[in-house]
PDB file of C-alpha atoms in Angstrom:
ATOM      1  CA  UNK A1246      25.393  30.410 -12.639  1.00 83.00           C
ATOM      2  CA  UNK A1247      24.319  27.470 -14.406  1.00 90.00           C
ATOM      3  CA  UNK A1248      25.847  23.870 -15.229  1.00 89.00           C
ATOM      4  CA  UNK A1249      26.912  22.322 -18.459  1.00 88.00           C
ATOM      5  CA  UNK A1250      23.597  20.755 -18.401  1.00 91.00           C
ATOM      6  CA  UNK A1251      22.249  23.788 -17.838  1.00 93.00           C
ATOM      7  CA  UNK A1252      20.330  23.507 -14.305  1.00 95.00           C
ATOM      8  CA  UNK A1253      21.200  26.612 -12.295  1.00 95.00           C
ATOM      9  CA  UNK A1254      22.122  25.513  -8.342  1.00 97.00           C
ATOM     10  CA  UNK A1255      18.922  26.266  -6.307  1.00 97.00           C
ATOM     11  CA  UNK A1256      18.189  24.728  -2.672  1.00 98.00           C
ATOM     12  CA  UNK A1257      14.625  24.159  -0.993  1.00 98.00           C
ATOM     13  CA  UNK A1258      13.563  24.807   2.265  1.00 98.00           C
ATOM     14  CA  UNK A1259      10.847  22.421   4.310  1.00 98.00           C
ATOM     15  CA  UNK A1260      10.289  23.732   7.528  1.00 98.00           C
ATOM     16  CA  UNK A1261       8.863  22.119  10.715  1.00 98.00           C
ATOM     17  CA  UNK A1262       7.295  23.200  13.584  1.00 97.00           C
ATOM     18  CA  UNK A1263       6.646  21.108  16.470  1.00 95.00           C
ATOM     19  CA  UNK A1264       3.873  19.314  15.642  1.00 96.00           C
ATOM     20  CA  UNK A1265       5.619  18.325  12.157  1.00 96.00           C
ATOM     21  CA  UNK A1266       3.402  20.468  10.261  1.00 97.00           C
ATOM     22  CA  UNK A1267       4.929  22.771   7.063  1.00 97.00           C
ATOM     23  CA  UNK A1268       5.554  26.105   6.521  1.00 97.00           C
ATOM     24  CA  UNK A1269       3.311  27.027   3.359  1.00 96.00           C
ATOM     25  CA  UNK A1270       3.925  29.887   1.912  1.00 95.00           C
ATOM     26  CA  UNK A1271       1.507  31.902  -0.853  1.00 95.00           C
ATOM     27  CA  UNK A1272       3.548  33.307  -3.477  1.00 92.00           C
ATOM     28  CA  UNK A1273       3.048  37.346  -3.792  1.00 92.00           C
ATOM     29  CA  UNK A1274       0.022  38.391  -5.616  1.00 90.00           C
ATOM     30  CA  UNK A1275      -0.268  34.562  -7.326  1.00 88.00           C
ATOM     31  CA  UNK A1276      -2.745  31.848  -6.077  1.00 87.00           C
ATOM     32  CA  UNK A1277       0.310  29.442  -5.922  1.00 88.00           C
ATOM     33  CA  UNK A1278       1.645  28.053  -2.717  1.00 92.00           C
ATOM     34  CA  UNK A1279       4.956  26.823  -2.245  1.00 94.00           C
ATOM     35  CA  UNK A1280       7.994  25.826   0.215  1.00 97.00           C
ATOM     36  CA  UNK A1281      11.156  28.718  -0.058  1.00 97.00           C
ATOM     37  CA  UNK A1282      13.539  28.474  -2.135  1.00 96.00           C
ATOM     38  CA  UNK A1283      16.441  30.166  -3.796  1.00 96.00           C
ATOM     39  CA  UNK A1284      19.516  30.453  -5.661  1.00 96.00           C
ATOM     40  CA  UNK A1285      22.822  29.293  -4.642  1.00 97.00           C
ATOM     41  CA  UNK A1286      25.186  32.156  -5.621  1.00 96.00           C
ATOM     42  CA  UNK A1287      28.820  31.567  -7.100  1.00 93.00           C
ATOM     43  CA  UNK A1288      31.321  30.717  -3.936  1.00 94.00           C
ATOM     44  CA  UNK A1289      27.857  29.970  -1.807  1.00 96.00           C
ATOM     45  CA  UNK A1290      27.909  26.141  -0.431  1.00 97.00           C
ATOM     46  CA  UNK A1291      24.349  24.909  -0.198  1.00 97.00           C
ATOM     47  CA  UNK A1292      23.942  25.287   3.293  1.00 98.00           C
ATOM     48  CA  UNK A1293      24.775  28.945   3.267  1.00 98.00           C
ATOM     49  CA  UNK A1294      22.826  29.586   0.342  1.00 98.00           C
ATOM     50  CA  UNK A1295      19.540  27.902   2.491  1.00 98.00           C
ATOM     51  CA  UNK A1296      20.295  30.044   5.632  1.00 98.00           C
ATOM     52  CA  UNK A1297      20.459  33.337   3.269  1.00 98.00           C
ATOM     53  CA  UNK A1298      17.398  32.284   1.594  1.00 98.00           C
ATOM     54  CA  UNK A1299      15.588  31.206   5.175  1.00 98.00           C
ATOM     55  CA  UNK A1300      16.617  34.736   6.108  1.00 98.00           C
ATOM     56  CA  UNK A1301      15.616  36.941   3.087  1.00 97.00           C
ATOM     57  CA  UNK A1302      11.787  34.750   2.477  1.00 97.00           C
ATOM     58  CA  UNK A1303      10.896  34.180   6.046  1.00 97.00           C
ATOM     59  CA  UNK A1304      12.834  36.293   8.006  1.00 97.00           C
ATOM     60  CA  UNK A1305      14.811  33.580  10.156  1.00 98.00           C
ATOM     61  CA  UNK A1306      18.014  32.882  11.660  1.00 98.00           C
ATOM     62  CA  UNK A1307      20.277  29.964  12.245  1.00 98.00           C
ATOM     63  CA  UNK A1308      19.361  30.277  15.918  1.00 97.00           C
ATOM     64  CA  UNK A1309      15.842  29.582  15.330  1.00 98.00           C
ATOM     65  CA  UNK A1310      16.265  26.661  12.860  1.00 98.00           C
ATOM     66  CA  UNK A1311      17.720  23.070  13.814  1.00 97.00           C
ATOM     67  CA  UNK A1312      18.882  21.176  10.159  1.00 98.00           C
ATOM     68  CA  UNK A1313      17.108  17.388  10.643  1.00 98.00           C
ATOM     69  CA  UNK A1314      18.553  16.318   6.913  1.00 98.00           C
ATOM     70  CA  UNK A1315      19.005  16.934   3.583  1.00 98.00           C
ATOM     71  CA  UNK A1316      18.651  15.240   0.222  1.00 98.00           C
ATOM     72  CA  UNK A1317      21.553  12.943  -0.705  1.00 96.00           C
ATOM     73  CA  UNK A1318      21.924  14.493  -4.341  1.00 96.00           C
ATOM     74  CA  UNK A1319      20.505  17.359  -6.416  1.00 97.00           C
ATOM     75  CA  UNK A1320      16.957  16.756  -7.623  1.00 98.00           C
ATOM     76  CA  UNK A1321      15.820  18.585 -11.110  1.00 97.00           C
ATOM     77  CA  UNK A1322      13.136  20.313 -12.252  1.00 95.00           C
ATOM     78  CA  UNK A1323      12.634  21.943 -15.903  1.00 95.00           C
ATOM     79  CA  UNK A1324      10.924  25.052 -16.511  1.00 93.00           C
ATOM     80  CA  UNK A1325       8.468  25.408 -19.733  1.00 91.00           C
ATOM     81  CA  UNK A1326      10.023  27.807 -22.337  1.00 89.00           C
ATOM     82  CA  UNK A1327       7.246  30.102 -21.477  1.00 88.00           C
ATOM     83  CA  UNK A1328       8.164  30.743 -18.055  1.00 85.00           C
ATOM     84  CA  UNK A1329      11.547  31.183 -19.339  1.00 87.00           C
ATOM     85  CA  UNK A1330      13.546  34.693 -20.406  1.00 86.00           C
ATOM     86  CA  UNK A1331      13.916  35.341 -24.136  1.00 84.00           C
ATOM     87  CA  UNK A1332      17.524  35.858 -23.490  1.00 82.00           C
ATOM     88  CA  UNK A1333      18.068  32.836 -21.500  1.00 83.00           C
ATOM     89  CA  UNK A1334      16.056  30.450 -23.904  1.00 83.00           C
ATOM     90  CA  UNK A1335      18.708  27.705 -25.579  1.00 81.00           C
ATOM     91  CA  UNK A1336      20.977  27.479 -22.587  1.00 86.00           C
ATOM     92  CA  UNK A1337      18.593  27.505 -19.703  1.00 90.00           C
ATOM     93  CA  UNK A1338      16.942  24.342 -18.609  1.00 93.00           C
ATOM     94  CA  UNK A1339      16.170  24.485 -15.404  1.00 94.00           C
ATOM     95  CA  UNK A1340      16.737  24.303 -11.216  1.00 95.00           C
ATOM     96  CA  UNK A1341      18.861  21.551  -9.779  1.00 97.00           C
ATOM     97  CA  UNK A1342      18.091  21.880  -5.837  1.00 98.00           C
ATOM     98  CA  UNK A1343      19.405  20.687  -2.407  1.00 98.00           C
ATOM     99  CA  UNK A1344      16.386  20.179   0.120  1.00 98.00           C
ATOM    100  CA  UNK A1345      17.137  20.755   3.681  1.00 98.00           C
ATOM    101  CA  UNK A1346      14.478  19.518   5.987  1.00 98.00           C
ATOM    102  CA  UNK A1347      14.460  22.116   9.195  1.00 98.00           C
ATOM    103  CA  UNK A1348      13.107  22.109  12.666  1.00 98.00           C
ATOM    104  CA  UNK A1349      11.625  25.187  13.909  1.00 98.00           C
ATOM    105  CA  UNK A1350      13.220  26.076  17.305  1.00 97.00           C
ATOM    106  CA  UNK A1351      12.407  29.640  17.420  1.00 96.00           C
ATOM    107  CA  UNK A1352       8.660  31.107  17.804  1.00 96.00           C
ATOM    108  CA  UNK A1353       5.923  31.494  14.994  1.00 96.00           C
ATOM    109  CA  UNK A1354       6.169  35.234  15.771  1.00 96.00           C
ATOM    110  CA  UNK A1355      10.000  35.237  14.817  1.00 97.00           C
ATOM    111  CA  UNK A1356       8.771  34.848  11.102  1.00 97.00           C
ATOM    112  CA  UNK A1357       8.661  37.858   8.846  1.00 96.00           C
ATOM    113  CA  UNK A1358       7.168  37.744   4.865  1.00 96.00           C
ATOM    114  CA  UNK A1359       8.973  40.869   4.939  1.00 95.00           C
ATOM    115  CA  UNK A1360      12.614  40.946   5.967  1.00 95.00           C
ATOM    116  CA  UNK A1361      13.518  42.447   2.659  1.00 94.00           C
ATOM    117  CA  UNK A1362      12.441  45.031   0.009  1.00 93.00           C
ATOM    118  CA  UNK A1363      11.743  42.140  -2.558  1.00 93.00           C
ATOM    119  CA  UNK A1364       8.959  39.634  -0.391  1.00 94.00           C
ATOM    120  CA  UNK A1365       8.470  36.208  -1.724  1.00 95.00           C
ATOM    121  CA  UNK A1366       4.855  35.682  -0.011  1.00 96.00           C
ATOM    122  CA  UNK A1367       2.466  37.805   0.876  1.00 94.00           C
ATOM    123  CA  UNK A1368       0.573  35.050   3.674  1.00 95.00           C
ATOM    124  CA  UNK A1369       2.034  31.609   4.897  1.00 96.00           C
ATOM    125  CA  UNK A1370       0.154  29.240   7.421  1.00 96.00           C
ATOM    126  CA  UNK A1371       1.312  25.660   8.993  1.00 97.00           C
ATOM    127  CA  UNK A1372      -0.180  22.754   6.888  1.00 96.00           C
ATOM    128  CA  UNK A1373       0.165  18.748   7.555  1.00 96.00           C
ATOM    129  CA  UNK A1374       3.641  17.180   6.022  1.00 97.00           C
ATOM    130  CA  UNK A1375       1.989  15.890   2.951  1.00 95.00           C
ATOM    131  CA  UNK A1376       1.005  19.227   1.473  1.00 93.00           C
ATOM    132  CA  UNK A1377      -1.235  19.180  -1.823  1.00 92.00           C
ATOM    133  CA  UNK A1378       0.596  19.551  -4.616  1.00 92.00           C
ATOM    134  CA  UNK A1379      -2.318  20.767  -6.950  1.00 90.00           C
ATOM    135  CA  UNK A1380      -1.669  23.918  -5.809  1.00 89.00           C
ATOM    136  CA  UNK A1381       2.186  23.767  -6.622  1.00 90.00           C
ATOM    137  CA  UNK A1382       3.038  25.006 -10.386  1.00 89.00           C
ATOM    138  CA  UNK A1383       2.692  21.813 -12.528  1.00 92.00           C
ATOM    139  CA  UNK A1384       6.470  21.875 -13.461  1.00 94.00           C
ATOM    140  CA  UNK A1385       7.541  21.870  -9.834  1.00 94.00           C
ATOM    141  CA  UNK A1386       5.292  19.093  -8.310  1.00 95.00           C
ATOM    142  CA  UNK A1387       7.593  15.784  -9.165  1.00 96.00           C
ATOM    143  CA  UNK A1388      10.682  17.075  -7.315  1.00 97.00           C
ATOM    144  CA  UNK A1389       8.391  18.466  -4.589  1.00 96.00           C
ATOM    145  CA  UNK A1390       7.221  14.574  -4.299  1.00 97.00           C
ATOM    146  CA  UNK A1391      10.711  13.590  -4.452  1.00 97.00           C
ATOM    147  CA  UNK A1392      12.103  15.649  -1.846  1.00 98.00           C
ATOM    148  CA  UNK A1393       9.013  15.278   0.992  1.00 97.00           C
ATOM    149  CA  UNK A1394       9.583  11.019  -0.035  1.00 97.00           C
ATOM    150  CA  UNK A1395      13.133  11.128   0.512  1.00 98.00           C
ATOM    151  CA  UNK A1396      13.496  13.159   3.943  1.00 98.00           C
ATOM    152  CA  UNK A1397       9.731  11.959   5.554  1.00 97.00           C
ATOM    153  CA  UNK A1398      11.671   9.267   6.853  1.00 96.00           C
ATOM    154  CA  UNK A1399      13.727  11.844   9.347  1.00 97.00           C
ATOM    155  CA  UNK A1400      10.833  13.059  11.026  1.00 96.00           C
ATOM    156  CA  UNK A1401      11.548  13.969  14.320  1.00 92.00           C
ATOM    157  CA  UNK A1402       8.805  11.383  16.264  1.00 86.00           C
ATOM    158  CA  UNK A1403       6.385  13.029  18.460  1.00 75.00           C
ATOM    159  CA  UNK A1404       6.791  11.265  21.943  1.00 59.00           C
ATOM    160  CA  UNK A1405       3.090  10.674  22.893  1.00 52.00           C
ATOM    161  CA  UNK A1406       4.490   8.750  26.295  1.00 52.00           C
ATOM    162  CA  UNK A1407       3.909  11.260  28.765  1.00 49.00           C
ATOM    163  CA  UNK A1408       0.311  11.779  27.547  1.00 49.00           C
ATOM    164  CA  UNK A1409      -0.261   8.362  27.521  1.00 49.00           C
ATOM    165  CA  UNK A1410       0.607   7.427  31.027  1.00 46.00           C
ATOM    166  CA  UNK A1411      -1.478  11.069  31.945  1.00 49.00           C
ATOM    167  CA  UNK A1412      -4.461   9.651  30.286  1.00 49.00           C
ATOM    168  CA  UNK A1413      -3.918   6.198  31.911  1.00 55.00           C
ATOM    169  CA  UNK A1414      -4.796   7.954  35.381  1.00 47.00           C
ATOM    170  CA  UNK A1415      -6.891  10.152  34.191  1.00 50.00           C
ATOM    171  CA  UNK A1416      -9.353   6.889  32.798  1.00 51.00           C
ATOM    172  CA  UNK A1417      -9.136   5.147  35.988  1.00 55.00           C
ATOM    173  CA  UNK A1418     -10.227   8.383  37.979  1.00 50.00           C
ATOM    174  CA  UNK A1419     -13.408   8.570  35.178  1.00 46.00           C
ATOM    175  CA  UNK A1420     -14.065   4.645  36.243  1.00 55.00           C
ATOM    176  CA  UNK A1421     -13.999   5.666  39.765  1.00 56.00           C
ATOM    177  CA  UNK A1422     -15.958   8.798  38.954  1.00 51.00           C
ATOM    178  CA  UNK A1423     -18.824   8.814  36.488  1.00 52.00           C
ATOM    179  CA  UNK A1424     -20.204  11.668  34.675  1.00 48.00           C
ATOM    180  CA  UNK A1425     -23.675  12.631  36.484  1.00 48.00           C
ATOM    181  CA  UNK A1426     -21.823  11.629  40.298  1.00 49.00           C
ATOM    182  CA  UNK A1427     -19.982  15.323  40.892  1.00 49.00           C
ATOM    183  CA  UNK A1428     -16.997  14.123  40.506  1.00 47.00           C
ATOM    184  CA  UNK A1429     -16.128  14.328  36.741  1.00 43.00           C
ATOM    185  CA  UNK A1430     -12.405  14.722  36.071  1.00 41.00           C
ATOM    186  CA  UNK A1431     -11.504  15.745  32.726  1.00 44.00           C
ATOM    187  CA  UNK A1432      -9.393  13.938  30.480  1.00 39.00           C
ATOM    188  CA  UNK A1433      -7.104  13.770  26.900  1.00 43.00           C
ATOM    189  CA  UNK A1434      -7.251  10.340  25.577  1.00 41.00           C
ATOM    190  CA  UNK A1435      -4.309   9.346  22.993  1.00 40.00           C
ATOM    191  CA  UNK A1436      -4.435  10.396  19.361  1.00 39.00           C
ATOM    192  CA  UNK A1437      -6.774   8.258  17.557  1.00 38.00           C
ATOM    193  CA  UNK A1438      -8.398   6.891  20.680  1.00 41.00           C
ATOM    194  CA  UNK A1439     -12.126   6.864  22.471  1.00 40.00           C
ATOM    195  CA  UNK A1440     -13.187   6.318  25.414  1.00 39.00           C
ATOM    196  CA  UNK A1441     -15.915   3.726  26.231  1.00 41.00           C
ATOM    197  CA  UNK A1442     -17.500   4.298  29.909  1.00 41.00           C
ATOM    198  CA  UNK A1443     -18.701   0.384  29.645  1.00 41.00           C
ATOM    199  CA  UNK A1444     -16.655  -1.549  27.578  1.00 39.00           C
ATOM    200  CA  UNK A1445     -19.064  -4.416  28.432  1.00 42.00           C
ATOM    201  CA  UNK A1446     -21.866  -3.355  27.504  1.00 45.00           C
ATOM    202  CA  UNK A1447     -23.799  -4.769  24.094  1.00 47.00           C
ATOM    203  CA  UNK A1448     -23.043  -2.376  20.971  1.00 43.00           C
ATOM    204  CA  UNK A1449     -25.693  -2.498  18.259  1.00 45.00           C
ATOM    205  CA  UNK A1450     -24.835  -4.426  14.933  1.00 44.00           C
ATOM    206  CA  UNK A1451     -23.974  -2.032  12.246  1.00 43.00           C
ATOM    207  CA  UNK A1452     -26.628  -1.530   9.416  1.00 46.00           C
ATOM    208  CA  UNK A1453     -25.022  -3.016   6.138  1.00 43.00           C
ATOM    209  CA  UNK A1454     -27.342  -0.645   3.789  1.00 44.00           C
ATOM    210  CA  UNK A1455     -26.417   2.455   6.038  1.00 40.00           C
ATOM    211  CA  UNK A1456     -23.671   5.113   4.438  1.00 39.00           C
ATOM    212  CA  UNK A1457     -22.430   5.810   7.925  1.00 39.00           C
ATOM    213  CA  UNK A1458     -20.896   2.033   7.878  1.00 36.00           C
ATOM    214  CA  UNK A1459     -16.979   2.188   7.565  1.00 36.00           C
ATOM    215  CA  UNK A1460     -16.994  -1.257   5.303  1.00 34.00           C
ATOM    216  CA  UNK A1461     -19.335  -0.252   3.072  1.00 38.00           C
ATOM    217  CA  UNK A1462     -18.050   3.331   2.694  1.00 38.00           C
ATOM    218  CA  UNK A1463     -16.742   4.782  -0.545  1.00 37.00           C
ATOM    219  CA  UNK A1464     -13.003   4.060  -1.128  1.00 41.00           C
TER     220      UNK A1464
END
């Protein structure tokens, strides 16, 4: 089923799991990785077509999904005459795709590469959002930028609160108790934070012709 343009329907998949990361997947018996995606059949709307796909290349359910967003509009790729059917060259272009962005509800163990006879990927693994499109087929890698720009903003936030006011307590009872007294009480400081026993305390100037200095590190 393709357009007058001649971009067949397609819709891509980004999945979360709680910690924001991806679900990469490797295609089968390539060294590519990519997100699933399929084709939206003829009386399909997009969202079916992504819960059929989500099904079929990873094995899930609606139950173990929540939908965060999707792209406002189609985004296009086109596909190199060489990757493209003798019989469809002339009046094939390429995909036009709807990206849902997806919150994993369900258990890493509820995923299957192998729900049916025809597997997409043959190994998958969680990677941070901003995935590396170098190893993303050259044709696909500007709509791949498009789509992770366009729904990054709907991110679910991570709410670090909890942990914060843990660690809170957690430093005073270090202040109260040194390491080397007994007493020790281990701790989880905040994402990006250290922990300085004696804030007070003199720190040595930095050595401008050392590598290890952060201002006079490569950029």
């Amino acid at each position: 089923m393709l357009d007058r343009d001649g971009f067949r329907p397609n819709v891509g998949i980004i999945l979360l799991n709680q910690k924001n990361q991806v679900f990469w997947g490797k295609r089968i018996r390539t060294h590519s990785w990519q997100f699933p995606q399929g084709g939206i059949d003829r009386g399909e709307s997009p969202e079916q077509a992504m819960f059929r796909e989500l099904h079929e290349e990873v094995g899930l359910h609606p139950e173990h999904v929540r939908i965060v967003a999707r792209t406002r509009d189609w985004l296009r790729y086109e596909v190199p005459d060489r990757f493209i059917r003798r019989d469809a060259r002339g009046h094939y272009k390429g995909q036009k795709q709807i990206w849902y962005l997806l919150q994993l509800t369900g258990h890493d163990w509820d995923l299957n590469l192998r729900a049916t006879d025809h597997p997409e990927f043959d190994a998958w693994r969680w990677h941070d959002y901003w995935v590396p499109l170098d190893v993303v087929v050259e044709f696909k890698r500007g709509v791949y930028e498009m789509a992770l720009t366009e729904l990054a903003r709907y991110l679910p936030r991570q709410d670090f609160r909890n942990r914060f006011l843990r660690s809170n307590v957690r430093a005073r009872e270090f202040e109260r108790h040194p390491p080397g007294t007994g007493h020790e009480t281990n701790f989880e400081l905040p994402p990006g934070a250290s922990f300085d026993p004696n804030p007070n305390a003199p720190h040595p100037v930095p050595d401008p012709s050392s590598t290890n200095d952060p201002l006079h590190a490569s950029r």
